[in-house]
Amino acid sequence: MAQGDATSSIEDLRWPSLGSAVRRIGPAFVLGAVALGPGSLVLSSMTGALYGYQLLWLLVFSGVFMIVFMEIASRFGIVTDEPIWTIVEHKYGRTAAVVGGIFAVLTSLGYETGNVIAIGLGMEAIVGGSPLIWGTAGAVAAIALITLQDLYDKLEKLIFALIFVMIVGFFGTLAITGFSPGDATSGLVPTFPDQQAVFLGMAMMATYFSLYAAIYQTYLVKEKGYTTDDIGQSIFDSAAGITLMGIMLIAIMIAGAVVLNPAGVIPESAVDMAVQLEPLVGTNASLLFGLGLFAAAFSSIVVNALIGSTMFVDGLGYETGMDSKPVKLVAITLVVVAWLFAFVPSLLGENPIDTLILAQAVSIVGLPYFGAVILILSNDRDVMGGFANTRIRNALALIGYLASLGIAIYYATSFL
């Protein structure tokens, strides 16, 4: 299954110059749109509001684990000729592949529902109006984008533009609020102040350290056209993309720690999060934070739909390219169903929280499965040849996987 390029093993990687590496960044930044979705924004802001800097260390640890799994997934996608669930089918049978596809599409649906709602709230914070109308407009725009041909190149350019908007919104937040580097450094010492901090911290960690997103990296490097000579480039791409997203989440947490924590304000929506800036810049708070939230939600709604659809059709044995009809059809269906889950209960005067809880529970159950699959296959020399994991990679990945497993178990028991 391994490709026959000039670089023949993991010990023989070619490293690009810094300038070349920066010019060729791409796949990990596309996935960063998932790590920096509306859920991670709310949780980071809420964590800063409740506990100040005390859980900052969790974002650092999560970023390290995510980079490790992204590197493993990138290498796997580059080395193998076939997509991951097709390989799972060859080695372990169709059922194992279908289960992976089902977990992926259900996970995507849970995230998509939150993204549709966040687009509506973000636009409401910017210009006012109804979240229903704005959420619907965002869903329609996402569907229009998904239908385009040569989608990867267009998506990459869009994500870079939206990341720029997020940088303006969230780093602008930090620049205005200011912070104490000394106090922030104290948050790098691992600690959980209380039981609620454990629950909130694990939720925040799960949104940033996403094994579901890491699996999709195996497809994105194929879309990018990387070969084994580009593994060094993919490592740089993974580290840079995930680090930038982590820094933005840290900026949001710090803003919550500086402004909301002393005031005792706990954010529960986009408007609440905008309160971070209100004491300093007045009504411009909603505009600045709303811009960042909209960019995060819109980038995430498109990428999430593609993740779920790609892995689902792969599990069923269909073509997995972004421009394939099965991928586009399932992605569009996911956006439509997410819109229904987001707004139909509200239109009927009901609360959609039960649906969201169920979707979250299912998505959490899938995390250990995704992690086990990528760890087992990346150590299989029949699949990876000389590019199988090294001991240090396995050690770091195992620690991250056990953390993910702990999150899944903790959440599963909380639903009982």
PDB file of C-alpha atoms in Angstrom, residues 98-303:
ATOM      1  CA  VAL A  98     -19.027   1.260   8.288  1.00  0.00           C
ATOM      2  CA  VAL A  99     -18.917   1.841  12.066  1.00  0.00           C
ATOM      3  CA  GLY A 100     -16.205   4.459  11.550  1.00  0.00           C
ATOM      4  CA  GLY A 101     -18.268   6.178   8.871  1.00  0.00           C
ATOM      5  CA  ILE A 102     -21.385   6.217  11.051  1.00  0.00           C
ATOM      6  CA  PHE A 103     -19.501   7.647  14.050  1.00  0.00           C
ATOM      7  CA  ALA A 104     -18.069  10.345  11.773  1.00  0.00           C
ATOM      8  CA  VAL A 105     -21.381  11.445  10.285  1.00  0.00           C
ATOM      9  CA  LEU A 106     -23.065  11.555  13.718  1.00  0.00           C
ATOM     10  CA  THR A 107     -20.162  13.524  15.179  1.00  0.00           C
ATOM     11  CA  SER A 108     -20.351  15.941  12.275  1.00  0.00           C
ATOM     12  CA  LEU A 109     -24.092  16.389  12.769  1.00  0.00           C
ATOM     13  CA  GLY A 110     -23.643  17.276  16.431  1.00  0.00           C
ATOM     14  CA  TYR A 111     -21.037  19.924  15.616  1.00  0.00           C
ATOM     15  CA  GLU A 112     -22.975  21.241  12.606  1.00  0.00           C
ATOM     16  CA  THR A 113     -26.043  21.990  14.704  1.00  0.00           C
ATOM     17  CA  GLY A 114     -23.970  24.219  16.972  1.00  0.00           C
ATOM     18  CA  ASN A 115     -22.311  25.887  13.971  1.00  0.00           C
ATOM     19  CA  VAL A 116     -25.638  26.857  12.382  1.00  0.00           C
ATOM     20  CA  ILE A 117     -26.799  28.387  15.673  1.00  0.00           C
ATOM     21  CA  ALA A 118     -23.464  30.217  16.124  1.00  0.00           C
ATOM     22  CA  ILE A 119     -23.623  31.773  12.648  1.00  0.00           C
ATOM     23  CA  GLY A 120     -27.022  33.196  13.548  1.00  0.00           C
ATOM     24  CA  LEU A 121     -25.788  34.531  16.901  1.00  0.00           C
ATOM     25  CA  GLY A 122     -22.602  35.954  15.389  1.00  0.00           C
ATOM     26  CA  MET A 123     -24.468  37.927  12.739  1.00  0.00           C
ATOM     27  CA  GLU A 124     -27.032  39.041  15.318  1.00  0.00           C
ATOM     28  CA  ALA A 125     -24.159  40.462  17.369  1.00  0.00           C
ATOM     29  CA  ILE A 126     -22.733  42.269  14.309  1.00  0.00           C
ATOM     30  CA  VAL A 127     -25.795  43.764  12.617  1.00  0.00           C
ATOM     31  CA  GLY A 128     -28.825  42.649  14.631  1.00  0.00           C
ATOM     32  CA  GLY A 129     -31.778  40.795  13.157  1.00  0.00           C
ATOM     33  CA  SER A 130     -33.042  37.258  13.652  1.00  0.00           C
ATOM     34  CA  PRO A 131     -30.618  34.381  14.382  1.00  0.00           C
ATOM     35  CA  LEU A 132     -32.995  32.150  12.398  1.00  0.00           C
ATOM     36  CA  ILE A 133     -32.622  34.259   9.260  1.00  0.00           C
ATOM     37  CA  TRP A 134     -28.856  34.598   9.595  1.00  0.00           C
ATOM     38  CA  GLY A 135     -28.399  30.922  10.444  1.00  0.00           C
ATOM     39  CA  THR A 136     -30.438  29.975   7.385  1.00  0.00           C
ATOM     40  CA  ALA A 137     -28.401  32.326   5.188  1.00  0.00           C
ATOM     41  CA  GLY A 138     -25.184  30.800   6.537  1.00  0.00           C
ATOM     42  CA  ALA A 139     -26.404  27.276   5.818  1.00  0.00           C
ATOM     43  CA  VAL A 140     -27.385  28.244   2.257  1.00  0.00           C
ATOM     44  CA  ALA A 141     -23.977  29.878   1.693  1.00  0.00           C
ATOM     45  CA  ALA A 142     -22.215  26.758   2.999  1.00  0.00           C
ATOM     46  CA  ILE A 143     -24.223  24.542   0.635  1.00  0.00           C
ATOM     47  CA  ALA A 144     -23.397  26.841  -2.302  1.00  0.00           C
ATOM     48  CA  LEU A 145     -19.686  26.555  -1.488  1.00  0.00           C
ATOM     49  CA  ILE A 146     -19.828  22.768  -1.161  1.00  0.00           C
ATOM     50  CA  THR A 147     -21.335  22.445  -4.666  1.00  0.00           C
ATOM     51  CA  LEU A 148     -18.323  24.145  -6.311  1.00  0.00           C
ATOM     52  CA  GLN A 149     -15.795  22.119  -8.298  1.00  0.00           C
ATOM     53  CA  ASP A 150     -12.047  22.201  -7.505  1.00  0.00           C
ATOM     54  CA  LEU A 151     -13.267  22.660  -3.966  1.00  0.00           C
ATOM     55  CA  TYR A 152     -10.033  22.097  -2.039  1.00  0.00           C
ATOM     56  CA  ASP A 153      -8.193  25.101  -3.493  1.00  0.00           C
ATOM     57  CA  LYS A 154     -11.227  27.364  -3.016  1.00  0.00           C
ATOM     58  CA  LEU A 155     -11.775  26.092   0.530  1.00  0.00           C
ATOM     59  CA  GLU A 156      -8.145  26.651   1.485  1.00  0.00           C
ATOM     60  CA  LYS A 157      -8.271  30.285   0.294  1.00  0.00           C
ATOM     61  CA  LEU A 158     -11.560  30.884   2.128  1.00  0.00           C
ATOM     62  CA  ILE A 159     -10.219  29.414   5.370  1.00  0.00           C
ATOM     63  CA  PHE A 160      -7.131  31.645   5.250  1.00  0.00           C
ATOM     64  CA  ALA A 161      -9.380  34.700   4.788  1.00  0.00           C
ATOM     65  CA  LEU A 162     -11.619  33.652   7.691  1.00  0.00           C
ATOM     66  CA  ILE A 163      -8.577  32.958   9.886  1.00  0.00           C
ATOM     67  CA  PHE A 164      -7.455  36.543   9.232  1.00  0.00           C
ATOM     68  CA  VAL A 165     -10.872  37.763  10.394  1.00  0.00           C
ATOM     69  CA  MET A 166     -10.587  35.603  13.529  1.00  0.00           C
ATOM     70  CA  ILE A 167      -7.125  37.002  14.260  1.00  0.00           C
ATOM     71  CA  VAL A 168      -8.484  40.553  14.040  1.00  0.00           C
ATOM     72  CA  GLY A 169     -11.432  39.686  16.283  1.00  0.00           C
ATOM     73  CA  PHE A 170      -9.747  37.593  18.959  1.00  0.00           C
ATOM     74  CA  PHE A 171      -6.258  39.118  19.097  1.00  0.00           C
ATOM     75  CA  GLY A 172      -8.009  42.488  19.024  1.00  0.00           C
ATOM     76  CA  THR A 173      -9.847  41.346  22.136  1.00  0.00           C
ATOM     77  CA  LEU A 174      -6.571  40.519  23.878  1.00  0.00           C
ATOM     78  CA  ALA A 175      -4.844  43.721  22.747  1.00  0.00           C
ATOM     79  CA  ILE A 176      -7.647  45.848  24.184  1.00  0.00           C
ATOM     80  CA  THR A 177      -8.056  43.997  27.473  1.00  0.00           C
ATOM     81  CA  GLY A 178      -4.355  43.490  28.156  1.00  0.00           C
ATOM     82  CA  PHE A 179      -3.099  40.894  30.630  1.00  0.00           C
ATOM     83  CA  SER A 180      -0.374  40.080  33.129  1.00  0.00           C
ATOM     84  CA  PRO A 181       2.213  37.639  31.674  1.00  0.00           C
ATOM     85  CA  GLY A 182       3.175  36.638  35.201  1.00  0.00           C
ATOM     86  CA  ASP A 183      -0.372  35.716  36.149  1.00  0.00           C
ATOM     87  CA  ALA A 184      -0.837  33.862  32.858  1.00  0.00           C
ATOM     88  CA  THR A 185       2.332  31.837  33.479  1.00  0.00           C
ATOM     89  CA  SER A 186       0.874  30.623  36.770  1.00  0.00           C
ATOM     90  CA  GLY A 187      -1.845  28.909  34.735  1.00  0.00           C
ATOM     91  CA  LEU A 188       0.709  26.536  33.207  1.00  0.00           C
ATOM     92  CA  VAL A 189       0.863  24.508  36.435  1.00  0.00           C
ATOM     93  CA  PRO A 190      -1.526  21.510  36.116  1.00  0.00           C
ATOM     94  CA  THR A 191      -4.398  21.801  38.589  1.00  0.00           C
ATOM     95  CA  PHE A 192      -8.179  21.425  38.822  1.00  0.00           C
ATOM     96  CA  PRO A 193      -9.665  23.845  41.386  1.00  0.00           C
ATOM     97  CA  ASP A 194     -12.876  21.826  41.819  1.00  0.00           C
ATOM     98  CA  GLN A 195     -15.109  19.144  40.274  1.00  0.00           C
ATOM     99  CA  GLN A 196     -16.785  21.589  37.897  1.00  0.00           C
ATOM    100  CA  ALA A 197     -13.352  22.570  36.596  1.00  0.00           C
ATOM    101  CA  VAL A 198     -12.712  18.923  35.670  1.00  0.00           C
ATOM    102  CA  PHE A 199     -15.923  18.730  33.645  1.00  0.00           C
ATOM    103  CA  LEU A 200     -15.443  22.102  31.959  1.00  0.00           C
ATOM    104  CA  GLY A 201     -11.752  21.498  31.324  1.00  0.00           C
ATOM    105  CA  MET A 202     -12.373  18.131  29.703  1.00  0.00           C
ATOM    106  CA  ALA A 203     -15.069  19.648  27.498  1.00  0.00           C
ATOM    107  CA  MET A 204     -12.676  22.393  26.409  1.00  0.00           C
ATOM    108  CA  MET A 205      -9.911  19.868  25.784  1.00  0.00           C
ATOM    109  CA  ALA A 206     -12.206  17.675  23.673  1.00  0.00           C
ATOM    110  CA  THR A 207     -13.098  20.563  21.349  1.00  0.00           C
ATOM    111  CA  TYR A 208      -9.420  21.394  20.655  1.00  0.00           C
ATOM    112  CA  PHE A 209      -7.861  17.919  20.783  1.00  0.00           C
ATOM    113  CA  SER A 210     -10.161  16.292  18.228  1.00  0.00           C
ATOM    114  CA  LEU A 211      -9.299  12.791  17.009  1.00  0.00           C
ATOM    115  CA  TYR A 212     -12.251  13.097  14.644  1.00  0.00           C
ATOM    116  CA  ALA A 213     -10.564  16.052  12.927  1.00  0.00           C
ATOM    117  CA  ALA A 214      -7.159  14.356  12.979  1.00  0.00           C
ATOM    118  CA  ILE A 215      -8.535  11.411  10.993  1.00  0.00           C
ATOM    119  CA  TYR A 216      -9.654  13.828   8.265  1.00  0.00           C
ATOM    120  CA  GLN A 217      -6.073  15.001   7.863  1.00  0.00           C
ATOM    121  CA  THR A 218      -5.396  11.644   6.165  1.00  0.00           C
ATOM    122  CA  TYR A 219      -7.733  12.789   3.362  1.00  0.00           C
ATOM    123  CA  LEU A 220      -6.594  16.425   3.182  1.00  0.00           C
ATOM    124  CA  VAL A 221      -2.945  15.604   2.496  1.00  0.00           C
ATOM    125  CA  LYS A 222      -4.110  13.521  -0.471  1.00  0.00           C
ATOM    126  CA  GLU A 223      -6.192  16.480  -1.710  1.00  0.00           C
ATOM    127  CA  LYS A 224      -3.099  18.684  -1.350  1.00  0.00           C
ATOM    128  CA  GLY A 225      -1.040  16.196  -3.370  1.00  0.00           C
ATOM    129  CA  TYR A 226       1.705  15.610  -0.792  1.00  0.00           C
ATOM    130  CA  THR A 227       4.185  12.770  -1.366  1.00  0.00           C
ATOM    131  CA  THR A 228       6.610  11.151   1.077  1.00  0.00           C
ATOM    132  CA  ASP A 229       9.111  13.887   0.208  1.00  0.00           C
ATOM    133  CA  ASP A 230       6.612  16.306   1.782  1.00  0.00           C
ATOM    134  CA  ILE A 231       6.285  14.636   5.196  1.00  0.00           C
ATOM    135  CA  GLY A 232       8.596  17.255   6.713  1.00  0.00           C
ATOM    136  CA  GLN A 233       6.367  19.952   5.215  1.00  0.00           C
ATOM    137  CA  SER A 234       3.274  18.265   6.670  1.00  0.00           C
ATOM    138  CA  ILE A 235       4.864  18.242  10.142  1.00  0.00           C
ATOM    139  CA  PHE A 236       5.528  21.991   9.910  1.00  0.00           C
ATOM    140  CA  ASP A 237       2.005  22.557   8.611  1.00  0.00           C
ATOM    141  CA  SER A 238       0.476  20.576  11.485  1.00  0.00           C
ATOM    142  CA  ALA A 239       2.524  22.328  14.165  1.00  0.00           C
ATOM    143  CA  ALA A 240       1.926  25.826  12.764  1.00  0.00           C
ATOM    144  CA  GLY A 241      -1.801  25.395  12.135  1.00  0.00           C
ATOM    145  CA  ILE A 242      -2.678  23.853  15.485  1.00  0.00           C
ATOM    146  CA  THR A 243      -0.410  26.255  17.397  1.00  0.00           C
ATOM    147  CA  LEU A 244      -2.054  29.321  15.833  1.00  0.00           C
ATOM    148  CA  MET A 245      -5.517  28.034  16.720  1.00  0.00           C
ATOM    149  CA  GLY A 246      -4.364  27.288  20.259  1.00  0.00           C
ATOM    150  CA  ILE A 247      -2.964  30.795  20.682  1.00  0.00           C
ATOM    151  CA  MET A 248      -6.317  32.251  19.631  1.00  0.00           C
ATOM    152  CA  LEU A 249      -8.136  30.075  22.176  1.00  0.00           C
ATOM    153  CA  ILE A 250      -5.651  31.191  24.832  1.00  0.00           C
ATOM    154  CA  ALA A 251      -6.321  34.826  23.877  1.00  0.00           C
ATOM    155  CA  ILE A 252     -10.051  34.265  24.379  1.00  0.00           C
ATOM    156  CA  MET A 253      -9.508  32.546  27.743  1.00  0.00           C
ATOM    157  CA  ILE A 254      -7.225  35.343  28.926  1.00  0.00           C
ATOM    158  CA  ALA A 255      -9.774  37.992  27.929  1.00  0.00           C
ATOM    159  CA  GLY A 256     -12.347  36.128  30.000  1.00  0.00           C
ATOM    160  CA  ALA A 257      -9.918  35.930  32.910  1.00  0.00           C
ATOM    161  CA  VAL A 258      -9.097  39.653  32.759  1.00  0.00           C
ATOM    162  CA  VAL A 259     -12.588  41.122  32.251  1.00  0.00           C
ATOM    163  CA  LEU A 260     -15.261  38.568  33.127  1.00  0.00           C
ATOM    164  CA  ASN A 261     -13.663  36.765  36.066  1.00  0.00           C
ATOM    165  CA  PRO A 262     -13.379  39.854  38.311  1.00  0.00           C
ATOM    166  CA  ALA A 263     -16.939  40.905  37.368  1.00  0.00           C
ATOM    167  CA  GLY A 264     -18.383  37.440  37.985  1.00  0.00           C
ATOM    168  CA  VAL A 265     -19.919  37.306  34.472  1.00  0.00           C
ATOM    169  CA  ILE A 266     -20.358  33.795  33.002  1.00  0.00           C
ATOM    170  CA  PRO A 267     -20.878  33.849  29.188  1.00  0.00           C
ATOM    171  CA  GLU A 268     -23.515  31.568  27.690  1.00  0.00           C
ATOM    172  CA  SER A 269     -23.890  33.046  24.181  1.00  0.00           C
ATOM    173  CA  ALA A 270     -22.168  35.243  21.616  1.00  0.00           C
ATOM    174  CA  VAL A 271     -23.664  38.364  23.151  1.00  0.00           C
ATOM    175  CA  ASP A 272     -22.427  37.331  26.608  1.00  0.00           C
ATOM    176  CA  MET A 273     -18.930  36.776  25.226  1.00  0.00           C
ATOM    177  CA  ALA A 274     -18.972  40.230  23.661  1.00  0.00           C
ATOM    178  CA  VAL A 275     -19.314  41.595  27.210  1.00  0.00           C
ATOM    179  CA  GLN A 276     -15.575  40.862  27.496  1.00  0.00           C
ATOM    180  CA  LEU A 277     -14.938  44.032  25.500  1.00  0.00           C
ATOM    181  CA  GLU A 278     -17.920  46.132  26.549  1.00  0.00           C
ATOM    182  CA  PRO A 279     -16.321  47.789  29.611  1.00  0.00           C
ATOM    183  CA  LEU A 280     -13.458  48.984  27.416  1.00  0.00           C
ATOM    184  CA  VAL A 281     -14.861  49.708  23.958  1.00  0.00           C
ATOM    185  CA  GLY A 282     -18.606  50.012  24.558  1.00  0.00           C
ATOM    186  CA  THR A 283     -20.928  48.975  21.747  1.00  0.00           C
ATOM    187  CA  ASN A 284     -18.017  47.967  19.484  1.00  0.00           C
ATOM    188  CA  ALA A 285     -17.650  44.838  21.633  1.00  0.00           C
ATOM    189  CA  SER A 286     -20.466  43.027  19.851  1.00  0.00           C
ATOM    190  CA  LEU A 287     -19.026  43.910  16.433  1.00  0.00           C
ATOM    191  CA  LEU A 288     -15.464  42.776  17.128  1.00  0.00           C
ATOM    192  CA  PHE A 289     -16.283  39.511  18.855  1.00  0.00           C
ATOM    193  CA  GLY A 290     -19.228  38.839  16.539  1.00  0.00           C
ATOM    194  CA  LEU A 291     -16.914  39.019  13.524  1.00  0.00           C
ATOM    195  CA  GLY A 292     -14.618  36.430  15.058  1.00  0.00           C
ATOM    196  CA  LEU A 293     -17.502  34.164  16.029  1.00  0.00           C
ATOM    197  CA  PHE A 294     -19.053  34.338  12.555  1.00  0.00           C
ATOM    198  CA  ALA A 295     -15.718  33.511  10.890  1.00  0.00           C
ATOM    199  CA  ALA A 296     -15.153  30.576  13.247  1.00  0.00           C
ATOM    200  CA  ALA A 297     -18.666  29.209  12.775  1.00  0.00           C
ATOM    201  CA  PHE A 298     -18.803  29.575   8.983  1.00  0.00           C
ATOM    202  CA  SER A 299     -15.392  27.997   8.404  1.00  0.00           C
ATOM    203  CA  SER A 300     -16.330  25.184  10.761  1.00  0.00           C
ATOM    204  CA  ILE A 301     -19.742  24.476   9.210  1.00  0.00           C
ATOM    205  CA  VAL A 302     -18.192  23.847   5.781  1.00  0.00           C
ATOM    206  CA  VAL A 303     -15.240  21.750   6.958  1.00  0.00           C
TER     207      VAL A 303
END
